[in-house]
Coordinates of C-alpha atoms and ligand atoms in Angstrom, one line a residue:
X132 CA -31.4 -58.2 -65.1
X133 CA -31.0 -61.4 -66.6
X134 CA -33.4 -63.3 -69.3
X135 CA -35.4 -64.8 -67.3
X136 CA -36.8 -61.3 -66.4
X137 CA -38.4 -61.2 -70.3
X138 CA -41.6 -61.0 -70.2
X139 CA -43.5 -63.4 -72.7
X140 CA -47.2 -63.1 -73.6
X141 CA -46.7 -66.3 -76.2
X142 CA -44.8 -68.2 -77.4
X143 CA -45.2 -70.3 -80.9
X144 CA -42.6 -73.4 -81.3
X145 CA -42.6 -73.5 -84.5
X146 CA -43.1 -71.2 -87.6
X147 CA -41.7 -70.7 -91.0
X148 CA -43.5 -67.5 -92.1
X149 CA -41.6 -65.5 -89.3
X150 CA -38.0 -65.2 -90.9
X151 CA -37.4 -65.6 -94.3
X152 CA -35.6 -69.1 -95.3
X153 CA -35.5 -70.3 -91.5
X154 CA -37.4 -72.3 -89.1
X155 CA -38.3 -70.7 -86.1
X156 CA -40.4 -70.5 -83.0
X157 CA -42.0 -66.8 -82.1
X158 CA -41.6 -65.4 -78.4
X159 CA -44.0 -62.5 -78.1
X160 CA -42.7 -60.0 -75.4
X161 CA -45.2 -58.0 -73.8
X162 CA -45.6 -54.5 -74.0
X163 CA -45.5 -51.9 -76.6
X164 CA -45.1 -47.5 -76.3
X165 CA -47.4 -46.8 -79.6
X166 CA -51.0 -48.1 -80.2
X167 CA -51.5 -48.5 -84.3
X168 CA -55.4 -49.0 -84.3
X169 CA -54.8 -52.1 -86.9
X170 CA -52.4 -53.8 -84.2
X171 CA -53.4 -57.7 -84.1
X172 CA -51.8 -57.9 -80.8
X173 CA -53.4 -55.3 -79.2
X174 CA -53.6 -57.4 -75.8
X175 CA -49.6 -57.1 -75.6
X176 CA -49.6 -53.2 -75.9
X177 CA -50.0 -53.5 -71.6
X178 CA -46.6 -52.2 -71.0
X179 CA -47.4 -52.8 -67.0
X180 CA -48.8 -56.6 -67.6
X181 CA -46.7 -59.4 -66.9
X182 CA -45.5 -62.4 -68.6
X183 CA -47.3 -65.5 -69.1
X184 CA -44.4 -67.6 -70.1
X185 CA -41.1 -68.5 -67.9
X186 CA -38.0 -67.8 -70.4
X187 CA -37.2 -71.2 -68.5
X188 CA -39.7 -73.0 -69.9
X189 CA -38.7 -71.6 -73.5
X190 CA -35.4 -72.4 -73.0
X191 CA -36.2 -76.1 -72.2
X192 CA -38.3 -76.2 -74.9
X193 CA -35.9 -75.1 -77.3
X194 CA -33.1 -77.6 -75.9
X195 CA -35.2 -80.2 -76.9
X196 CA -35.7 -79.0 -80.4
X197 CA -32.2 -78.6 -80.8
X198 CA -31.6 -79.5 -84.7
X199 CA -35.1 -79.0 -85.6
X200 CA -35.0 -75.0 -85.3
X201 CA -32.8 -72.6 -86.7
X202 CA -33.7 -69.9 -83.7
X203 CA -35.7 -67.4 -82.0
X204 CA -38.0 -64.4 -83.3
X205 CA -38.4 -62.2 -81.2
X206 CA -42.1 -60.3 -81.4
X207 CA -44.4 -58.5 -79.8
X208 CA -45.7 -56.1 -78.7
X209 CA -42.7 -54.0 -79.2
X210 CA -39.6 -56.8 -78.3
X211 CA -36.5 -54.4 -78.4
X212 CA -38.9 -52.4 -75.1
X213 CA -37.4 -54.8 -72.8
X214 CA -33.8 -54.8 -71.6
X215 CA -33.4 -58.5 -70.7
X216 CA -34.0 -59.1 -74.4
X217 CA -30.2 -58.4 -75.1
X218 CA -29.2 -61.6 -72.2
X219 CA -32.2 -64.0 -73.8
X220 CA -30.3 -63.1 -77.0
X221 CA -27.1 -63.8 -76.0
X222 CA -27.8 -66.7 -73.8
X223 CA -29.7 -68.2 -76.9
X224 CA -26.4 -67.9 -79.1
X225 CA -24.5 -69.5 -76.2
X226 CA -27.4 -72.5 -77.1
X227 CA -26.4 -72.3 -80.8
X228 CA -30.0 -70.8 -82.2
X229 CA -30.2 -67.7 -83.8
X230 CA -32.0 -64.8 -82.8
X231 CA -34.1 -62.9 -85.1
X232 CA -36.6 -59.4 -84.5
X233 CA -39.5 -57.8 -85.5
X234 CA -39.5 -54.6 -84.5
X235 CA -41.3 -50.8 -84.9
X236 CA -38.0 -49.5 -84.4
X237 CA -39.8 -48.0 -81.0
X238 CA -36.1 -47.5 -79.3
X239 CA -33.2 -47.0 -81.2
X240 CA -31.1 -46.7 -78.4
X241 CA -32.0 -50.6 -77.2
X242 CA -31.8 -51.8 -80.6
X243 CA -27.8 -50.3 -81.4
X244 CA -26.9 -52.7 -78.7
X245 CA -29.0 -55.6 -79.7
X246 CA -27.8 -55.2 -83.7
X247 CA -24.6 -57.5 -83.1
X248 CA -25.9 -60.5 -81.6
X249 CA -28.9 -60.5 -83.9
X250 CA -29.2 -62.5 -87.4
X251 CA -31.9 -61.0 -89.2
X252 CA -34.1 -58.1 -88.3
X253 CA -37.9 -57.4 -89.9
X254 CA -38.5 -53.2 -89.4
X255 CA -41.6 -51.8 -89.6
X256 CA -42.0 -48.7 -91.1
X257 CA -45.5 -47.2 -90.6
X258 CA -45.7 -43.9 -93.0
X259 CA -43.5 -40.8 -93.5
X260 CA -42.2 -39.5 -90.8
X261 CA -44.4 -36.1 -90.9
X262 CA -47.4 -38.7 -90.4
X263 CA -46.0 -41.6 -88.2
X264 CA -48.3 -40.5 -85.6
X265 CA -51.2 -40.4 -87.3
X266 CA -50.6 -44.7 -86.9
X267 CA -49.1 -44.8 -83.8
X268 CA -51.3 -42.2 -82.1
X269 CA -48.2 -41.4 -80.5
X270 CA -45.8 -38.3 -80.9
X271 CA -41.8 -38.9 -81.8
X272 CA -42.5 -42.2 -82.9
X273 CA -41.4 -41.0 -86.6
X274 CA -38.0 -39.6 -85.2
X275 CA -37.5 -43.0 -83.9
X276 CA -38.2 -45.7 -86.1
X277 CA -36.5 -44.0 -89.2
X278 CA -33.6 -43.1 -86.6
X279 CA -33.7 -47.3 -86.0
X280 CA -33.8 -47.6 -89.9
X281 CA -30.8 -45.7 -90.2
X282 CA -29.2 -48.1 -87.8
X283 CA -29.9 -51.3 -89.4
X284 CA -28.8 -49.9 -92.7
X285 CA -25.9 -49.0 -91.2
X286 CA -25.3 -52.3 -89.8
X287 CA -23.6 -55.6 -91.2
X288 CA -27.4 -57.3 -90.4
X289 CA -29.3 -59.4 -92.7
X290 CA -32.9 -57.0 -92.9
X291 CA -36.0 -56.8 -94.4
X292 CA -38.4 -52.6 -94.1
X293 CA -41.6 -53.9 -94.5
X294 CA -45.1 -51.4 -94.6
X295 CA -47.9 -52.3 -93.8
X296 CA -50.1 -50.1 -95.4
X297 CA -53.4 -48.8 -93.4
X298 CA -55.8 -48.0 -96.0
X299 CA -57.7 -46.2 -93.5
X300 CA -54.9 -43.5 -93.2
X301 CA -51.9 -43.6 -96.0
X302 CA -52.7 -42.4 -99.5
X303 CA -50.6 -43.6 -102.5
X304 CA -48.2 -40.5 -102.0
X305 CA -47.1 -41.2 -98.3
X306 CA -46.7 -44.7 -99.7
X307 CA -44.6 -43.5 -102.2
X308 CA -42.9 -40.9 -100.1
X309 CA -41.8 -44.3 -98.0
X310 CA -40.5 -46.1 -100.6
X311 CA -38.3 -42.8 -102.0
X312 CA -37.1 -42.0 -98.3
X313 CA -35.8 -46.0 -97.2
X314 CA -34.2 -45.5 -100.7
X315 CA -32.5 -41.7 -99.8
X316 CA -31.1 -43.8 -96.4
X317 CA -29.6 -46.5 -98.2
X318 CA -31.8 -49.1 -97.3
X319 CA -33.8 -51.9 -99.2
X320 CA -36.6 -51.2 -101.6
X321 CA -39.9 -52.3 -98.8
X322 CA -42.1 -54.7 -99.0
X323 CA -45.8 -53.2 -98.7
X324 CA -48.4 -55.6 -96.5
X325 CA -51.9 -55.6 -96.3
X326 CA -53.3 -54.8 -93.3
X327 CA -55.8 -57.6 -91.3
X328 CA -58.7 -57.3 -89.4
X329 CA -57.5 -60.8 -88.1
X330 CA -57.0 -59.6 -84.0
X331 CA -57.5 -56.0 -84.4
X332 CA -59.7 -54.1 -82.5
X333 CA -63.4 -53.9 -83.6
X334 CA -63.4 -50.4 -83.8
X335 CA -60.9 -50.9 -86.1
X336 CA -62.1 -53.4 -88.2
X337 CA -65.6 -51.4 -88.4
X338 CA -63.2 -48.4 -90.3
X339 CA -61.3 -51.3 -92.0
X340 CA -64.0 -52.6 -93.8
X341 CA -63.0 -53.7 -97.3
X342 CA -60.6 -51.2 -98.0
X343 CA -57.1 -53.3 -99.0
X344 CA -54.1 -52.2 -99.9
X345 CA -55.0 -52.3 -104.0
X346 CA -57.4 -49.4 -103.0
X347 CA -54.2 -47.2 -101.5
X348 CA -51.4 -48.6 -103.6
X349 CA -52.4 -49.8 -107.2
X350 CA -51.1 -52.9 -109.1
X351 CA -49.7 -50.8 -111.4
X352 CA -48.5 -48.3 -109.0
X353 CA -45.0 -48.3 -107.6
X354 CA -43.5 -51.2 -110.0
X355 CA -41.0 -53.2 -108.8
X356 CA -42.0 -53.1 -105.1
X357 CA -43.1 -56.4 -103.6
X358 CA -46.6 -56.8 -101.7
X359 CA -46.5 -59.7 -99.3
X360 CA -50.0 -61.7 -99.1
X361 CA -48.2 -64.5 -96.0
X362 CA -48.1 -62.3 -93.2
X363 CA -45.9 -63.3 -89.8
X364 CA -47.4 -64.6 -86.8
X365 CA -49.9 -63.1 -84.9
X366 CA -50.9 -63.9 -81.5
X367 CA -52.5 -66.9 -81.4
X368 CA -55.7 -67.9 -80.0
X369 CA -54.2 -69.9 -77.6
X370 CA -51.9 -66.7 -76.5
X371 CA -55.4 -64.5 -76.5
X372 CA -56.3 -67.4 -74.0
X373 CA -52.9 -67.4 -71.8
X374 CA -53.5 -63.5 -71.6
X375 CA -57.3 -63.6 -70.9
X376 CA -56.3 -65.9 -67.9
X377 CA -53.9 -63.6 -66.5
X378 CA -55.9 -60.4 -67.1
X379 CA -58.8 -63.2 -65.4
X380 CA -56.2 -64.0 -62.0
X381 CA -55.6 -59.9 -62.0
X382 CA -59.2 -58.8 -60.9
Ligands
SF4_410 S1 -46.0 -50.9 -82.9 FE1 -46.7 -53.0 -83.4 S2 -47.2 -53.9 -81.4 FE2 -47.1 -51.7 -81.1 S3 -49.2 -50.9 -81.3 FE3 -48.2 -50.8 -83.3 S4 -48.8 -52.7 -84.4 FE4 -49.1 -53.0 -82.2

């Protein structure tokens, strides 16, 4: 196992919506265990699809930007899924970048390891744990991510808990019920996001409709707690294109 076994569905070279204060390029790693009907990457949830990118050709591309970027963030799809994301970490400190993740928290036993070599760290958390599967449309996924929660808190790591709130499933009091248990664990007050159609699945975006997160989660509601209108990266068209191609040479 070594980096260049990462799987990358896209790759961005430069960003500076994707971690807070720093310039950096997005690697989205392909593959993801849950499948959140408002996922805008919902063409990286494959967890048997291959990579598009060579981690050789991000690392040369990197090389030449040296000075220009402050690291990596590593997205997905569900990043901390793959184990040769600990060596494309490491290898990229050897480089001098940083390395940055945002992650669902999906393993908590990949992400204790990763939590050294890592600067900064954005964790989702999708609802309260009694309805984390009512998101992910997959069971345990609540044990987990708070479990991963618990580990970042516990950790010396710069980190952000974002939610972003599906107004076709959370009410104000799971919101709120979110908020109070980060808070019981030690961690940093949230920041809520709206959810976008932007990449999502139509079926999705039928439910969606104009529901937003005011309609869940009240300007007046929860003071105190920031709502985020810049959202990270998505995949980009040209990464729909890259994985259209592939899934195009696969038939
Ligand atoms: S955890 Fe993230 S990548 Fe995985 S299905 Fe949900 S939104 Fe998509």
């Amino acid at each position: 196992m070594s980096a260049d076994d990462l799987a990358v569905a896209g790759f961005v070279p430069f960003s500076a919506i994707d971690w807070p204060g720093r310039l950096s390029a997005v690697a989205f790693l392909q593959g993801c265990p849950w499948n959140c009907g408002y996922c805008q990457n919902p063409d990286l949830i494959d967890m048997k699809a291959p990579g598009v990118i060579p981690w050789a050709d991000i690392r040369t591309t990197l090389e030449q930007r040296r000075g220009l970027l402050d690291g990596v963030v590593f997205s997905g799809g569900e990043p901390t899924r793959q184990r040769a994301l600990l060596d494309a970490v490491v290898e990229l400190k050897e480089l001098g970048f940083g390395a940055a993740l945002h992650t669902s928290g999906a393993y908590p036993d990949r992400l204790g390891p990763l939590l050294p070599h890592v600067d900064w760290i954005g964790l989702d958390i999708k609802a309260p744990s009694s309805r984390y599967a009512d998101v992910t449309r997959r069971t345990g996924s609540g044990e987990r991510a708070w479990a991963s929660l618990d580990l970042v808190v516990a950790s010396e790591i710069d980190y952000e808990v974002r939610v972003t709130v599906d107004p076709t499933i959370l009410t104000l009091e799971d919101v709120e019920d979110i908020v109070a248990e980060v808070a019981r664990r030690g961690g940093r007050p949230p920041v809520l996001q709206e959810t976008r159609a932007e990449g999502a699945r139509p079926t999705f975006v039928e439910r969606l409709g104009n529901l937003r997160l005011t309609d869940v989660v009240p300007a007046e509601a929860l003071p105190g707690i920031e709502r985020r209108v810049e959202l990270p990266s998505e995949a980009t068209p040209g990464i729909r294109e890259a994985v259209s191609r592939r899934e195009a040479t696969e038939v």
